[in-house]
Amino acid sequence: MSTTSIFLFLFSSLFIFLTTHSKSIPHITSPYLSPATISANYDAMVKNFKIFIYKPNPPFTFDSPVQSLFYTTLLDSDLATNNTDEAHLFFVPFPPDLTTRSVARLIRTIRSEFPYWNRTLGADHFYLSCAGIGYESDRNLVELKKNSIQISCFPTPDGKFIPHKDITLPSLASSHAPTSNASRFLGYVRSNWVKESTLVNELRTNPEFLVESEPSTPRIYAERLSSSKFCLFEYGGGDISGIAEALRFGCVPVVIADRPIQDLPFMDVLRWQEMALFVGKSGGAKKLKRLLVRACWERHDQMRGLGMAAGHHLAWNAPPQSFDAFHTLIYQLWLRRHTIRYVRRESA
Ligand SMILES: *[C@@H]1O[C@H](CO)[C@@H](O)[C@H](O)[C@H]1NC(C)=O
Ligand SMILES: *[C@@H]1O[C@H](CO)[C@@H](O)[C@H](O)[C@H]1NC(C)=O
Ligand SMILES: *[C@@H]1O[C@H](CO)[C@@H](O)[C@H](O)[C@H]1NC(C)=O
């Protein structure tokens, strides 16, 4: 082979390498699953959406800050209506510690005192329960669980979440702003994100990973988030509630899970698959590192950009802001408002 043909050969191999790589990683600029429709749908929601809230008796407050913020924000918002004719959805608030038997009694009362439950058997109703409701044999609870939209806290305990119907609340995140963009670590593992395991021990000895053994202060936490390329979480075992913060701070989440995750916050709005890596449990530190190095080369910048662009959807504000966690949650409810209402048949 002449020098020119060697050169041409190398050049064409490089070309093939580059094109196959750029083909396998599509260039994505929007964090939304439906970028073409979100803004029109969102505007229609702000203009039209109405929610009727059953009056709890006696009144109560939610104990967790995120549920309480959601509830008070909803009560104070223009979404709340007392006109049931214009309501798209009906909200059944009940205290977090209410026994399942009392929840069943509450639904039975709503069913007999108001005409709305029977029209859809609860499908245009929603409720808030951090831990979610499990399967029960009582008819009222069956309808509540199977038909009504459940809003639980992310992550929802096993078996308590029905995909495409239910929704999760992202956790309240720290308000610290990102402090630096200099990447010092390939991977960051906060003290409770991944369960103690041989993997964690292997990562501890690797200088490219920062594995905390004690929880850091909020300021140091924010600094570590923004100076690491990837943040490692374990689904089912570790504490995954920091995933939203990681996104906002530009630390691409890597979720170690041995099954698909169906209850990520805002799953039918955001492109989670493009903003986070989902990896299996087997393989150990070597394989994990190889994967992260490759992702760094191929798609880290794009993932980080999309995650940060999606970040404001995961932030709670009081009062709420456009497209923030409160409004994105409401938007998910708006997407679920189409239910069939049965006309009541009068007995002859
Ligand atoms: C609905 O009625 C209750 C009690 O009469 C009142 O406190 C509340 O402000 C009303 N809500 C709206 C949205 O008008
Ligand atoms: C709803 O249907 C149940 C029977 O399934 C009935 O007992 C109840 O009275 C109905 N509610 C109303 C408000 O008509
Ligand atoms: C880090 O980068 C983001 C986007 O690339 C930018 O908006 C932000 O201002 C930067 N932060 C600092 C502290 O440089």
XYZ file of C-alpha atoms and ligand atoms in Angstrom:
390
model
C 0.000 0.000 0.000
C 1.229 3.480 -0.828
C 1.277 6.221 1.766
C -1.722 7.843 0.114
C -3.821 4.693 0.223
C -2.872 4.079 3.848
C -3.882 7.617 4.543
C -7.144 7.168 2.637
C -7.782 3.907 4.451
C -7.250 5.515 7.845
C -9.283 8.494 6.874
C -12.233 6.424 5.668
C -12.117 4.239 8.808
C -12.185 7.340 10.920
C -15.062 8.646 8.844
C -17.013 5.407 9.285
C -16.236 5.437 12.997
C -17.452 9.008 13.391
C -20.612 8.591 11.329
C -21.642 5.374 13.039
C -21.123 7.036 16.384
C -22.984 10.205 15.530
C -25.794 8.085 14.096
C -26.199 6.000 17.237
C -26.452 9.102 19.441
C -29.176 11.342 18.011
C -28.794 15.033 18.616
C -31.590 16.002 20.987
C -32.193 19.575 21.997
C -35.410 19.365 23.995
C -35.914 17.669 27.362
C -39.585 17.024 26.460
C -41.147 13.873 25.083
C -43.519 16.006 22.992
C -41.695 19.279 22.371
C -44.159 20.306 19.638
C -47.241 20.276 21.855
C -46.133 21.070 25.393
C -46.361 24.820 25.225
C -49.835 24.953 23.613
C -51.112 22.271 26.019
C -49.629 24.095 28.969
C -51.277 27.380 27.980
C -54.631 25.630 27.570
C -54.175 24.128 31.026
C -53.420 27.482 32.665
C -56.488 28.992 31.001
C -59.031 26.235 31.531
C -58.133 23.640 34.139
C -60.517 23.461 37.119
C -60.379 21.136 40.094
C -63.101 20.573 42.667
C -61.727 19.813 46.140
C -63.878 17.859 48.590
C -63.905 19.583 51.941
C -62.175 17.381 54.520
C -64.032 16.961 57.771
C -62.360 17.630 60.134
C -59.719 19.818 58.431
C -56.134 18.493 58.621
C -52.621 19.270 57.409
C -50.162 17.011 55.608
C -47.114 16.194 57.665
C -44.480 15.973 54.931
C -43.334 19.373 53.590
C -43.701 18.437 49.923
C -47.289 17.174 50.277
C -48.209 20.112 52.419
C -46.747 22.558 49.889
C -48.647 20.882 47.058
C -51.927 20.950 48.986
C -51.761 24.572 50.173
C -50.594 25.748 46.745
C -53.528 23.974 45.105
C -56.057 25.390 47.600
C -54.780 28.922 46.961
C -54.573 28.594 43.198
C -57.018 29.632 40.478
C -57.409 25.949 39.655
C -59.682 25.339 42.635
C -63.378 25.719 41.925
C -66.616 25.189 43.821
C -68.532 24.858 40.587
C -68.665 21.120 39.943
C -70.092 21.641 36.446
C -66.858 23.200 35.242
C -64.526 20.852 37.180
C -62.373 18.490 35.081
C -61.088 16.576 38.087
C -62.132 16.006 41.708
C -59.601 15.927 44.547
C -60.238 13.762 47.635
C -57.901 14.968 50.404
C -57.423 12.692 53.406
C -54.876 12.676 56.243
C -51.708 10.634 55.606
C -52.233 8.459 58.680
C -55.845 7.536 57.928
C -56.424 3.769 58.176
C -57.488 1.964 55.004
C -60.813 1.240 56.667
C -61.424 4.951 57.214
C -60.401 5.738 53.624
C -62.955 3.162 52.470
C -65.600 4.827 54.640
C -64.709 8.241 53.195
C -65.121 6.996 49.617
C -68.428 5.365 50.529
C -69.673 8.689 51.896
C -68.529 10.554 48.774
C -70.236 7.937 46.619
C -73.556 8.265 48.378
C -73.614 12.007 49.062
C -72.355 13.342 45.727
C -73.261 12.263 42.190
C -69.683 12.579 40.811
C -68.070 9.318 41.913
C -70.635 7.061 40.260
C -70.264 8.796 36.859
C -66.755 7.408 36.366
C -66.363 5.092 39.361
C -63.663 7.463 40.549
C -61.680 7.859 37.311
C -61.893 11.656 37.347
C -60.848 11.769 40.996
C -57.361 11.970 42.457
C -55.788 11.663 45.903
C -52.496 12.313 47.613
C -50.772 9.536 49.542
C -47.008 9.598 49.985
C -46.693 5.852 50.496
C -49.433 4.953 48.021
C -52.338 2.575 48.460
C -52.010 -1.172 48.064
C -54.543 -3.670 46.749
C -57.473 -4.285 49.078
C -60.662 -6.261 48.696
C -63.073 -3.501 49.763
C -65.005 -2.211 46.746
C -64.404 1.457 47.619
C -60.669 0.939 47.898
C -60.558 -1.159 44.712
C -62.136 1.676 42.743
C -59.927 4.294 44.382
C -56.783 2.260 43.697
C -57.664 1.093 40.183
C -59.485 4.114 38.772
C -58.458 7.278 40.589
C -55.141 9.008 39.946
C -52.749 8.485 42.832
C -50.103 11.101 43.625
C -47.386 9.479 45.726
C -43.887 10.541 46.742
C -40.978 9.362 44.605
C -39.890 6.584 44.928
C -43.140 4.704 45.558
C -42.989 1.434 47.504
C -43.192 -1.756 45.438
C -46.640 -2.630 44.123
C -48.165 0.718 45.047
C -47.854 2.434 41.658
C -49.841 1.921 38.444
C -47.927 3.206 35.376
C -49.667 5.647 32.991
C -52.269 6.440 35.651
C -50.359 7.392 38.787
C -47.937 10.284 39.321
C -45.050 10.901 41.735
C -43.984 14.068 43.506
C -40.310 14.967 43.158
C -38.750 15.668 46.566
C -38.164 19.184 47.852
C -34.695 20.137 46.698
C -32.018 22.383 48.098
C -32.100 25.947 46.876
C -28.339 26.375 46.661
C -27.170 27.516 43.254
C -24.503 25.571 41.365
C -21.124 26.877 42.464
C -18.685 25.672 39.842
C -18.572 23.893 36.539
C -15.130 22.413 36.898
C -15.360 18.636 36.770
C -13.188 17.024 39.383
C -14.778 13.596 39.684
C -16.118 11.124 37.203
C -18.638 9.836 39.732
C -20.084 11.062 43.013
C -21.795 8.781 45.522
C -23.466 10.501 48.453
C -23.443 8.614 51.730
C -26.945 7.130 51.445
C -27.409 6.967 47.643
C -26.045 3.460 47.147
C -26.277 0.626 49.657
C -22.988 -0.564 51.153
C -21.738 -3.268 48.818
C -18.623 -4.581 47.167
C -19.295 -2.075 44.362
C -19.144 0.864 46.775
C -15.985 -0.529 48.351
C -14.353 -0.880 44.949
C -15.344 2.664 43.998
C -13.927 3.977 47.267
C -10.425 2.934 46.255
C -10.740 4.620 42.849
C -9.566 8.268 42.860
C -11.916 9.184 40.027
C -14.887 8.532 42.284
C -15.901 10.470 45.352
C -17.681 8.219 47.835
C -18.884 10.031 50.931
C -19.078 8.188 54.190
C -20.844 11.004 56.072
C -23.581 13.323 54.781
C -22.054 16.645 53.692
C -23.368 20.126 54.465
C -25.754 21.636 51.876
C -23.012 23.921 50.539
C -20.482 21.137 50.075
C -23.212 18.916 48.652
C -24.060 21.531 46.008
C -20.382 21.921 45.191
C -19.878 18.187 44.807
C -22.962 17.851 42.616
C -21.762 20.497 40.224
C -18.165 19.296 40.114
C -18.938 15.659 39.266
C -19.847 14.307 35.867
C -22.101 11.531 37.128
C -24.064 10.937 40.330
C -24.669 7.318 41.283
C -27.986 6.173 42.749
C -29.361 2.775 43.577
C -33.050 2.138 43.024
C -34.584 -0.022 45.727
C -32.022 -0.014 48.524
C -30.373 3.389 48.263
C -31.959 6.817 48.643
C -32.848 7.983 45.143
C -34.748 11.129 46.147
C -31.732 13.333 45.246
C -32.013 12.474 41.558
C -33.869 15.698 40.757
C -31.246 17.809 42.473
C -28.484 16.009 40.611
C -30.161 16.885 37.307
C -30.571 20.529 38.222
C -26.953 20.836 39.263
C -25.612 19.234 36.101
C -24.580 15.913 37.607
C -25.924 13.271 35.209
C -27.752 10.623 37.282
C -26.664 7.017 36.895
C -29.341 4.775 38.323
C -28.359 1.272 39.309
C -31.508 -0.841 39.093
C -32.301 -4.431 38.303
C -35.722 -3.701 36.839
C -37.326 -0.881 34.841
C -38.345 2.160 36.891
C -41.927 3.186 36.236
C -42.540 5.950 38.743
C -39.923 8.602 37.905
C -41.317 12.113 38.438
C -42.935 13.582 35.300
C -42.249 10.471 33.242
C -44.779 11.347 30.582
C -43.395 14.849 30.124
C -39.606 14.548 30.387
C -37.141 12.425 28.409
C -35.574 10.623 31.340
C -33.828 8.170 29.017
C -31.835 11.047 27.527
C -30.983 12.720 30.842
C -29.999 9.757 33.010
C -28.217 6.433 32.561
C -29.940 3.272 33.742
C -27.589 0.388 34.429
C -27.955 -3.137 35.781
C -26.663 -4.274 39.146
C -24.164 -6.839 37.905
C -20.759 -5.968 36.534
C -18.829 -4.292 39.325
C -16.761 -1.138 39.421
C -14.634 -1.890 36.325
C -17.600 -2.300 34.017
C -19.337 0.718 35.522
C -16.299 2.897 34.970
C -15.939 1.702 31.379
C -19.576 2.598 30.780
C -19.216 6.064 32.266
C -16.049 6.819 30.338
C -17.791 5.850 27.115
C -20.876 7.892 27.985
C -18.608 10.844 28.740
C -17.135 10.647 25.287
C -20.420 10.038 23.486
C -23.192 11.904 25.228
C -22.366 13.425 28.603
C -22.602 17.058 27.451
C -25.957 16.495 25.780
C -27.358 14.647 28.800
C -26.129 17.307 31.167
C -27.627 20.086 29.043
C -31.021 18.355 28.834
C -31.022 17.617 32.561
C -30.284 21.217 33.450
C -32.926 22.410 30.969
C -35.439 20.126 32.710
C -34.253 21.229 36.146
C -36.839 23.939 36.801
C -39.613 21.333 36.413
C -38.245 19.586 39.474
C -37.927 22.657 41.686
C -40.653 23.597 44.162
C -41.366 27.278 44.723
C -43.654 29.210 47.038
C -45.486 30.891 45.395
C -45.355 28.531 42.408
C -43.758 29.548 39.102
C -44.495 28.603 35.519
C -43.324 25.100 34.598
C -42.026 24.383 38.109
C -42.704 21.165 40.039
C -46.191 22.253 41.118
C -47.266 23.239 37.617
C -45.677 20.210 35.954
C -47.582 18.000 38.363
C -50.798 19.836 37.533
C -49.888 19.451 33.863
C -49.713 15.680 34.302
C -53.178 15.781 35.850
C -54.390 17.863 32.902
C -53.084 15.197 30.496
C -55.201 12.642 32.404
C -58.451 14.602 32.488
C -60.232 12.732 29.659
C -62.445 10.165 31.247
C -65.764 8.759 30.154
C -68.671 9.826 32.295
C -71.624 7.519 32.350
C -75.018 9.112 32.098
C -77.115 8.186 35.104
C -79.972 5.934 34.182
C -83.157 6.778 35.961
C -85.059 3.735 37.076
C -88.553 3.530 35.646
C -65.390 27.250 47.998
O -66.221 27.322 49.126
C -65.547 27.377 50.376
C -66.557 27.321 51.497
O -67.756 27.946 51.170
C -64.672 28.613 50.429
O -63.964 28.645 51.655
C -63.686 28.579 49.273
O -62.915 29.755 49.251
C -64.419 28.414 47.961
N -63.425 28.180 46.913
C -63.472 28.791 45.717
C -62.410 28.450 44.755
O -64.320 29.598 45.424
C -73.943 5.458 43.511
O -74.146 4.066 43.268
C -74.395 3.281 44.433
C -74.574 1.860 43.994
O -73.501 1.378 43.345
C -75.607 3.785 45.177
O -75.768 3.065 46.384
C -75.444 5.272 45.489
O -76.622 5.768 46.091
C -75.140 6.038 44.214
N -74.905 7.432 44.566
C -75.696 8.422 44.230
C -75.300 9.770 44.687
O -76.691 8.247 43.568
C -22.275 26.438 34.607
O -22.774 26.111 33.302
C -24.126 26.481 33.085
C -24.577 25.994 31.725
O -23.549 25.434 30.985
C -24.267 28.006 33.236
O -25.631 28.367 33.057
C -23.819 28.406 34.634
O -23.868 29.799 34.786
C -22.389 27.922 34.909
N -22.057 28.186 36.321
C -20.915 28.725 36.733
C -20.796 28.975 38.178
O -20.002 28.980 35.956
